[in-house]
Structure formats: structure tokens, C-alpha cells
mmCIF file of C-alpha atoms in Angstrom:
data_model
loop_
_atom_site.group_PDB
_atom_site.id
_atom_site.type_symbol
_atom_site.label_atom_id
_atom_site.label_comp_id
_atom_site.label_asym_id
_atom_site.label_seq_id
_atom_site.Cartn_x
_atom_site.Cartn_y
_atom_site.Cartn_z
ATOM 1 C CA MET A 1 98.102 89.932 118.814
ATOM 2 C CA ASN A 2 95.687 92.853 116.426
ATOM 3 C CA LEU A 3 92.269 94.134 116.987
ATOM 4 C CA VAL A 4 90.632 95.198 114.073
ATOM 5 C CA ILE A 5 87.338 96.807 114.127
ATOM 6 C CA ASP A 6 85.225 97.585 110.842
ATOM 7 C CA VAL A 7 82.406 100.350 111.537
ATOM 8 C CA GLY A 8 79.551 99.712 108.627
ATOM 9 C CA ASN A 9 76.753 100.895 107.462
ATOM 10 C CA THR A 10 74.455 98.271 109.343
ATOM 11 C CA SER A 11 76.701 96.569 112.067
ATOM 12 C CA ILE A 12 80.497 96.749 113.820
ATOM 13 C CA LYS A 13 82.752 93.820 113.041
ATOM 14 C CA LEU A 14 85.576 92.703 115.123
ATOM 15 C CA GLY A 15 88.277 90.358 114.843
ATOM 16 C CA VAL A 16 90.878 88.840 116.858
ATOM 17 C CA PHE A 17 94.175 88.251 115.110
ATOM 18 C CA LYS A 18 97.004 86.173 116.272
ATOM 19 C CA GLY A 19 99.576 86.574 113.287
ATOM 20 C CA ASN A 20 97.312 85.891 110.222
ATOM 21 C CA VAL A 21 94.857 83.739 111.693
ATOM 22 C CA ILE A 22 92.027 85.232 113.032
ATOM 23 C CA VAL A 23 91.211 83.737 116.578
ATOM 24 C CA HIS A 24 87.710 85.481 117.713
ATOM 25 C CA LYS A 25 85.221 87.323 115.527
ATOM 26 C CA GLU A 26 82.236 89.253 116.721
ATOM 27 C CA THR A 27 79.028 90.896 114.594
ATOM 28 C CA LEU A 28 77.717 93.996 116.785
ATOM 29 C CA LYS A 29 74.057 95.161 116.038
ATOM 30 C CA SER A 30 74.855 97.764 118.204
ATOM 31 C CA LYS A 31 76.815 101.088 117.922
ATOM 32 C CA ASN A 32 78.319 101.158 121.185
ATOM 33 C CA LEU A 33 81.361 99.201 121.944
ATOM 34 C CA LEU A 34 82.739 99.637 125.311
ATOM 35 C CA ASP A 35 81.225 96.743 127.063
ATOM 36 C CA PHE A 36 82.954 94.366 124.085
ATOM 37 C CA ILE A 37 86.235 96.095 124.027
ATOM 38 C CA GLN A 38 86.707 96.148 127.850
ATOM 39 C CA LYS A 39 85.390 92.165 127.527
ATOM 40 C CA ILE A 40 87.928 91.525 124.423
ATOM 41 C CA ASN A 41 90.677 93.052 126.086
ATOM 42 C CA THR A 42 89.971 90.763 129.397
ATOM 43 C CA ASP A 43 89.951 87.692 127.146
ATOM 44 C CA TYR A 44 92.776 88.459 124.785
ATOM 45 C CA PRO A 45 95.334 90.343 127.134
ATOM 46 C CA LEU A 46 98.062 89.568 124.532
ATOM 47 C CA ILE A 47 96.563 92.790 122.164
ATOM 48 C CA ASP A 48 98.663 95.152 121.908
ATOM 49 C CA CYS A 49 97.995 97.096 118.580
ATOM 50 C CA ALA A 50 93.971 97.842 116.821
ATOM 51 C CA LEU A 51 93.088 99.384 113.347
ATOM 52 C CA ILE A 52 89.772 101.101 113.608
ATOM 53 C CA SER A 53 88.074 101.060 109.757
ATOM 54 C CA SER A 54 84.564 103.635 109.793
ATOM 55 C CA VAL A 55 82.189 104.189 106.716
ATOM 56 C CA SER A 56 79.877 105.269 109.575
ATOM 57 C CA ASN A 57 79.695 107.000 112.517
ATOM 58 C CA ILE A 58 81.713 105.896 115.793
ATOM 59 C CA LYS A 59 81.112 107.588 119.166
ATOM 60 C CA GLU A 60 84.717 109.333 120.399
ATOM 61 C CA GLU A 61 84.379 107.704 123.560
ATOM 62 C CA ASP A 62 84.477 104.307 122.002
ATOM 63 C CA VAL A 63 87.534 105.321 119.876
ATOM 64 C CA ASN A 64 89.416 106.550 123.000
ATOM 65 C CA VAL A 65 88.879 103.774 125.027
ATOM 66 C CA VAL A 66 90.649 101.664 122.112
ATOM 67 C CA LYS A 67 93.387 104.233 121.803
ATOM 68 C CA ASP A 68 93.945 103.798 125.794
ATOM 69 C CA LEU A 69 94.168 100.195 125.508
ATOM 70 C CA PHE A 70 96.290 99.373 122.604
ATOM 71 C CA LYS A 71 98.457 101.089 120.439
ATOM 72 C CA THR A 72 95.547 102.076 117.521
ATOM 73 C CA ILE A 73 96.031 103.263 113.914
ATOM 74 C CA ILE A 74 92.546 104.814 112.479
ATOM 75 C CA LEU A 75 92.411 103.635 109.052
ATOM 76 C CA ASP A 76 92.226 106.766 106.242
ATOM 77 C CA HIS A 77 93.527 107.735 102.861
ATOM 78 C CA LYS A 78 96.868 108.688 104.392
ATOM 79 C CA THR A 79 97.395 105.134 105.929
ATOM 80 C CA GLN A 80 100.056 103.615 104.291
ATOM 81 C CA MET A 81 99.192 100.896 101.931
ATOM 82 C CA PRO A 82 100.912 97.797 100.700
ATOM 83 C CA PHE A 83 99.955 98.126 97.217
ATOM 84 C CA ARG A 84 99.838 101.320 94.572
ATOM 85 C CA ASN A 85 96.699 103.272 94.765
ATOM 86 C CA LEU A 86 95.589 104.967 91.621
ATOM 87 C CA TYR A 87 92.134 106.262 92.252
ATOM 88 C CA THR A 88 92.042 109.586 91.494
ATOM 89 C CA THR A 89 90.111 111.086 94.111
ATOM 90 C CA PRO A 90 91.734 108.768 97.306
ATOM 91 C CA THR A 91 90.224 111.059 99.869
ATOM 92 C CA THR A 92 86.661 110.225 98.941
ATOM 93 C CA LEU A 93 87.855 106.140 99.014
ATOM 94 C CA GLY A 94 85.689 104.125 101.415
ATOM 95 C CA VAL A 95 88.246 102.660 103.835
ATOM 96 C CA ASP A 96 86.627 99.390 103.462
ATOM 97 C CA ARG A 97 87.366 99.524 99.930
ATOM 98 C CA LEU A 98 90.991 99.663 100.569
ATOM 99 C CA ALA A 99 90.907 96.919 103.257
ATOM 100 C CA LEU A 100 89.588 94.770 100.423
ATOM 101 C CA VAL A 101 92.453 95.595 98.111
ATOM 102 C CA ALA A 102 94.956 94.799 101.099
ATOM 103 C CA ALA A 103 93.446 91.513 101.458
ATOM 104 C CA ALA A 104 93.306 90.870 97.437
ATOM 105 C CA VAL A 105 97.498 91.924 97.686
ATOM 106 C CA ASP A 106 98.610 89.838 101.060
ATOM 107 C CA GLN A 107 96.133 86.763 99.385
ATOM 108 C CA PHE A 108 96.761 86.688 95.841
ATOM 109 C CA PRO A 109 99.802 88.868 95.098
ATOM 110 C CA LYS A 110 101.226 89.502 91.331
ATOM 111 C CA LYS A 111 97.543 88.566 90.236
ATOM 112 C CA ASP A 112 94.701 90.483 88.346
ATOM 113 C CA VAL A 113 91.798 90.572 91.176
ATOM 114 C CA LEU A 114 88.237 91.269 91.189
ATOM 115 C CA ILE A 115 86.786 91.875 94.613
ATOM 116 C CA ILE A 116 82.916 92.428 95.078
ATOM 117 C CA ASP A 117 81.970 93.060 97.976
ATOM 118 C CA ALA A 118 77.997 92.312 98.428
ATOM 119 C CA GLY A 119 76.515 94.773 101.368
ATOM 120 C CA THR A 120 74.716 97.758 101.386
ATOM 121 C CA CYS A 121 75.973 98.605 98.361
ATOM 122 C CA ILE A 122 77.452 96.466 96.396
ATOM 123 C CA THR A 123 81.350 97.512 95.491
ATOM 124 C CA TYR A 124 83.458 96.240 92.976
ATOM 125 C CA ASP A 125 87.443 96.912 93.179
ATOM 126 C CA PHE A 126 89.740 95.466 91.383
ATOM 127 C CA LYS A 127 94.085 95.564 91.560
ATOM 128 C CA ASN A 128 96.276 94.405 88.613
ATOM 129 C CA TYR A 129 99.012 91.857 88.546
ATOM 130 C CA ARG A 130 101.301 94.854 89.209
ATOM 131 C CA ASP A 131 99.688 95.126 92.887
ATOM 132 C CA GLU A 132 98.527 98.629 91.530
ATOM 133 C CA TYR A 133 94.723 99.485 92.673
ATOM 134 C CA LEU A 134 92.541 100.921 89.616
ATOM 135 C CA GLY A 135 89.057 101.628 90.963
ATOM 136 C CA GLY A 136 85.592 100.016 90.436
ATOM 137 C CA ALA A 137 82.307 100.957 90.942
ATOM 138 C CA ILE A 138 79.685 101.080 93.332
ATOM 139 C CA ALA A 139 75.822 100.065 92.938
ATOM 140 C CA PRO A 140 72.749 99.389 95.724
ATOM 141 C CA GLY A 141 72.992 96.035 97.170
ATOM 142 C CA LEU A 142 70.056 93.599 97.639
ATOM 143 C CA ALA A 143 68.272 95.435 100.432
ATOM 144 C CA LEU A 144 68.530 98.736 99.122
ATOM 145 C CA ARG A 145 66.709 97.911 96.044
ATOM 146 C CA TYR A 146 63.841 96.485 97.902
ATOM 147 C CA ASN A 147 63.682 99.425 99.947
ATOM 148 C CA SER A 148 64.066 102.069 97.054
ATOM 149 C CA LEU A 149 61.078 99.946 94.898
ATOM 150 C CA HIS A 150 59.153 100.480 98.473
ATOM 151 C CA ASN A 151 60.442 103.822 99.164
ATOM 152 C CA PHE A 152 60.005 105.670 95.753
ATOM 153 C CA THR A 153 56.066 104.206 94.793
ATOM 154 C CA SER A 154 52.900 104.407 96.279
ATOM 155 C CA LYS A 155 51.964 101.158 96.339
ATOM 156 C CA LEU A 156 55.091 98.777 96.181
ATOM 157 C CA PRO A 157 55.480 96.455 99.404
ATOM 158 C CA LEU A 158 58.453 96.278 101.559
ATOM 159 C CA LEU A 159 60.062 92.413 101.108
ATOM 160 C CA GLY A 160 62.954 91.111 102.878
ATOM 161 C CA ILE A 161 65.605 89.351 100.642
ATOM 162 C CA GLU A 162 63.986 86.236 98.931
ATOM 163 C CA SER A 163 65.408 84.024 95.905
ATOM 164 C CA PRO A 164 62.588 84.091 93.386
ATOM 165 C CA LYS A 165 60.638 81.191 92.428
ATOM 166 C CA ASN A 166 61.059 81.906 88.794
ATOM 167 C CA LEU A 167 62.231 84.299 86.535
ATOM 168 C CA ILE A 168 58.857 85.182 85.280
ATOM 169 C CA GLY A 169 57.444 86.860 88.542
ATOM 170 C CA ASP A 170 53.434 85.955 88.685
ATOM 171 C CA SER A 171 52.253 88.285 91.442
ATOM 172 C CA THR A 172 53.588 91.478 92.550
ATOM 173 C CA ASN A 173 56.315 90.040 95.243
ATOM 174 C CA GLN A 174 57.572 87.694 92.718
ATOM 175 C CA ALA A 175 58.107 89.794 90.153
ATOM 176 C CA ILE A 176 60.111 92.166 92.814
ATOM 177 C CA HIS A 177 61.947 89.485 93.996
ATOM 178 C CA SER A 178 62.724 88.956 90.146
ATOM 179 C CA GLY A 179 63.438 92.056 89.596
ATOM 180 C CA VAL A 180 65.738 92.499 92.570
ATOM 181 C CA VAL A 181 67.845 89.541 93.032
ATOM 182 C CA TYR A 182 68.235 88.595 88.904
ATOM 183 C CA GLY A 183 68.864 92.148 88.352
ATOM 184 C CA VAL A 184 71.559 91.620 91.132
ATOM 185 C CA LEU A 185 72.641 88.335 89.544
ATOM 186 C CA TYR A 186 72.759 89.600 85.750
ATOM 187 C CA GLU A 187 74.543 92.415 86.692
ATOM 188 C CA ILE A 188 77.491 90.776 88.714
ATOM 189 C CA GLU A 189 77.676 87.920 85.739
ATOM 190 C CA GLY A 190 78.102 90.959 83.348
ATOM 191 C CA VAL A 191 80.644 92.768 85.047
ATOM 192 C CA ILE A 192 82.728 89.757 85.800
ATOM 193 C CA ALA A 193 82.326 89.056 82.101
ATOM 194 C CA GLU A 194 83.960 92.424 81.206
ATOM 195 C CA TYR A 195 86.493 92.293 83.124
ATOM 196 C CA CYS A 196 87.233 88.766 82.223
ATOM 197 C CA ASN A 197 87.629 89.815 78.196
ATOM 198 C CA THR A 198 90.673 92.387 79.346
ATOM 199 C CA TYR A 199 92.165 90.143 81.909
ATOM 200 C CA PRO A 200 91.639 86.543 81.711
ATOM 201 C CA ASP A 201 93.217 85.183 84.427
ATOM 202 C CA LEU A 202 90.709 87.061 86.700
ATOM 203 C CA THR A 203 90.834 85.939 90.278
ATOM 204 C CA VAL A 204 87.386 87.057 91.542
ATOM 205 C CA ILE A 205 86.494 87.172 95.177
ATOM 206 C CA LEU A 206 83.235 87.631 96.483
ATOM 207 C CA THR A 207 82.375 88.779 100.185
ATOM 208 C CA GLY A 208 80.221 90.785 101.937
ATOM 209 C CA GLY A 209 76.366 90.131 103.878
ATOM 210 C CA ASP A 210 74.845 89.005 101.483
ATOM 211 C CA ALA A 211 77.842 86.646 99.654
ATOM 212 C CA HIS A 212 76.449 83.594 100.457
ATOM 213 C CA PHE A 213 73.147 84.163 99.120
ATOM 214 C CA LEU A 214 74.709 85.089 95.983
ATOM 215 C CA SER A 215 77.533 82.533 95.612
ATOM 216 C CA LYS A 216 75.137 79.725 95.271
ATOM 217 C CA ARG A 217 73.388 81.262 92.484
ATOM 218 C CA LEU A 218 76.198 82.954 90.375
ATOM 219 C CA LYS A 219 77.242 80.860 87.588
ATOM 220 C CA ASN A 220 80.750 81.987 87.465
ATOM 221 C CA SER A 221 83.848 80.817 89.728
ATOM 222 C CA ILE A 222 84.365 82.561 92.434
ATOM 223 C CA PHE A 223 85.807 82.612 96.061
ATOM 224 C CA ALA A 224 83.267 83.210 98.823
ATOM 225 C CA THR A 225 84.803 84.566 101.668
ATOM 226 C CA SER A 226 83.407 86.297 105.162
ATOM 227 C CA ASN A 227 86.359 87.597 106.839
ATOM 228 C CA PHE A 228 87.894 88.917 103.856
ATOM 229 C CA LEU A 229 87.505 92.483 105.121
ATOM 230 C CA LEU A 230 88.833 91.789 108.522
ATOM 231 C CA GLU A 231 91.519 89.786 106.699
ATOM 232 C CA GLY A 232 92.792 92.887 104.747
ATOM 233 C CA LEU A 233 92.714 95.462 107.773
ATOM 234 C CA ASN A 234 94.795 93.263 109.790
ATOM 235 C CA TYR A 235 97.197 93.072 106.724
ATOM 236 C CA ILE A 236 96.976 96.995 106.766
ATOM 237 C CA LEU A 237 97.606 97.097 110.017
ATOM 238 C CA ALA A 238 100.562 94.631 110.087
ATOM 239 C CA PHE A 239 101.674 96.617 107.297
ATOM 240 C CA ASN A 240 102.299 99.613 108.984
ATOM 241 C CA ASN A 241 103.688 97.830 112.579
ATOM 242 C CA SER A 242 106.471 96.750 109.880
ATOM 243 C CA GLN A 243 107.565 100.401 108.395
#
């Protein structure tokens, strides 16, 4: 069995896999992993391999505990990947994006795939039918846009994510909701349309914390999946263990 740990900007996600099937998933808001790692080790004594992916800070003592318990890979740009990476600055490429591309290669081999990860940032990542990763784009996510409007103006309020009542906002709050939510939706629709002009058989994956909120409002045909990144991490772990 495998344990994969995704340390994101706002939370930590853990997944326990038996083969390619996820049997346990945990989302932690706390950055302290120790109690949860010990519990998972007790509940799943057959775990022998782990992979840690971090785009944020993780305590060295937490990493050491994982290493002591399991054969562990720390994901970085030097980790072997099941695809050809054509990104021109691989050392600056987020490991979460590597995992998403790996999941696309595993689940949609020999297809043109655009992966949209709607979280703190909205990332767009593209791999072609030759399973080559070409790159993509990075944009601010929903919460970042709400926060920016509040933090960089003197009077606009800080609002939570909410579906606008109409395209035309008839109050300041509704104008903010319209600008943020429709702005993101039109951005995503436009990006998909541009890719489809070049890659007509494009498969589109939407994942991340805001995927459910957005998928109900998008017109394009997409696959929305909540475990895509964890599945990609598990595939990278399995791929490296098979080498």
C-alpha cells in the first residue's frame, strides 16, 4: 500500500492507496502531521511506501517521521516522471502540476489533455497525445481575487465565494460577486475554446477545491474530479518503484 501527502497552500491532503484505488482520504487544515501519520500507520500497517509533495512549508520533523516509517520519495523536479517534460524552467515548476500531468498520462494516455486546477491559484496544464508536457498558465483563483479587491482598495469589502444573482450587479457586493465569478468562468471558457481551436479532440479535466462550484456553472463538457492530484502522486510513486 502507498501513502501520498500533498502539502498545499491552505491544507494538507493525505491519500492511502491499495494499487491504484484510494481507500482512505484525509484533509487537514493544521500543518502538524505527526498525530495523523501515526494514526494512519496504525490503521494501515501494510503501507510500505510514501511520497511527499509540497508547494508550501512542511516541518522537517514531520518529514523525518514519514521517512522513518516508510520508504519515502520527496517529489521535486529530479523525480522520474512518466512523461516527457518540455517546460523550459523545470526547477520552478510546481510539484502539484507535475502530479496533475502524471494523472492525465495515467488515465488519458495518448490523448491531448488540459488540466485545470481551481484552488488558491488556477493553473492550466497541457499534455499532448505523445504524453509530452508543454506547459500552461497560472492565474489567481476565486479567493485570491476577492482578497485582492479588498486588500488593494480602500473601501471594497472582503466577501466569501458566492454565486452572483445576476450578471449586472445591483449593489457593490453583487458587483464584486459578478466580477469575480463571471470573470473566472469566462476566463476558463475562453482558455478551453482557444485550446480546442488547436486540439479539437481535447479532453478537459477540472479539479481543485473550487472545482465543484465552477463545474456546475461552466458550459463546456469537462471531467470534474476531486482526487486527481492524489491519484497523480500515487502514479508517480508507483512509476518510480517500478524502475
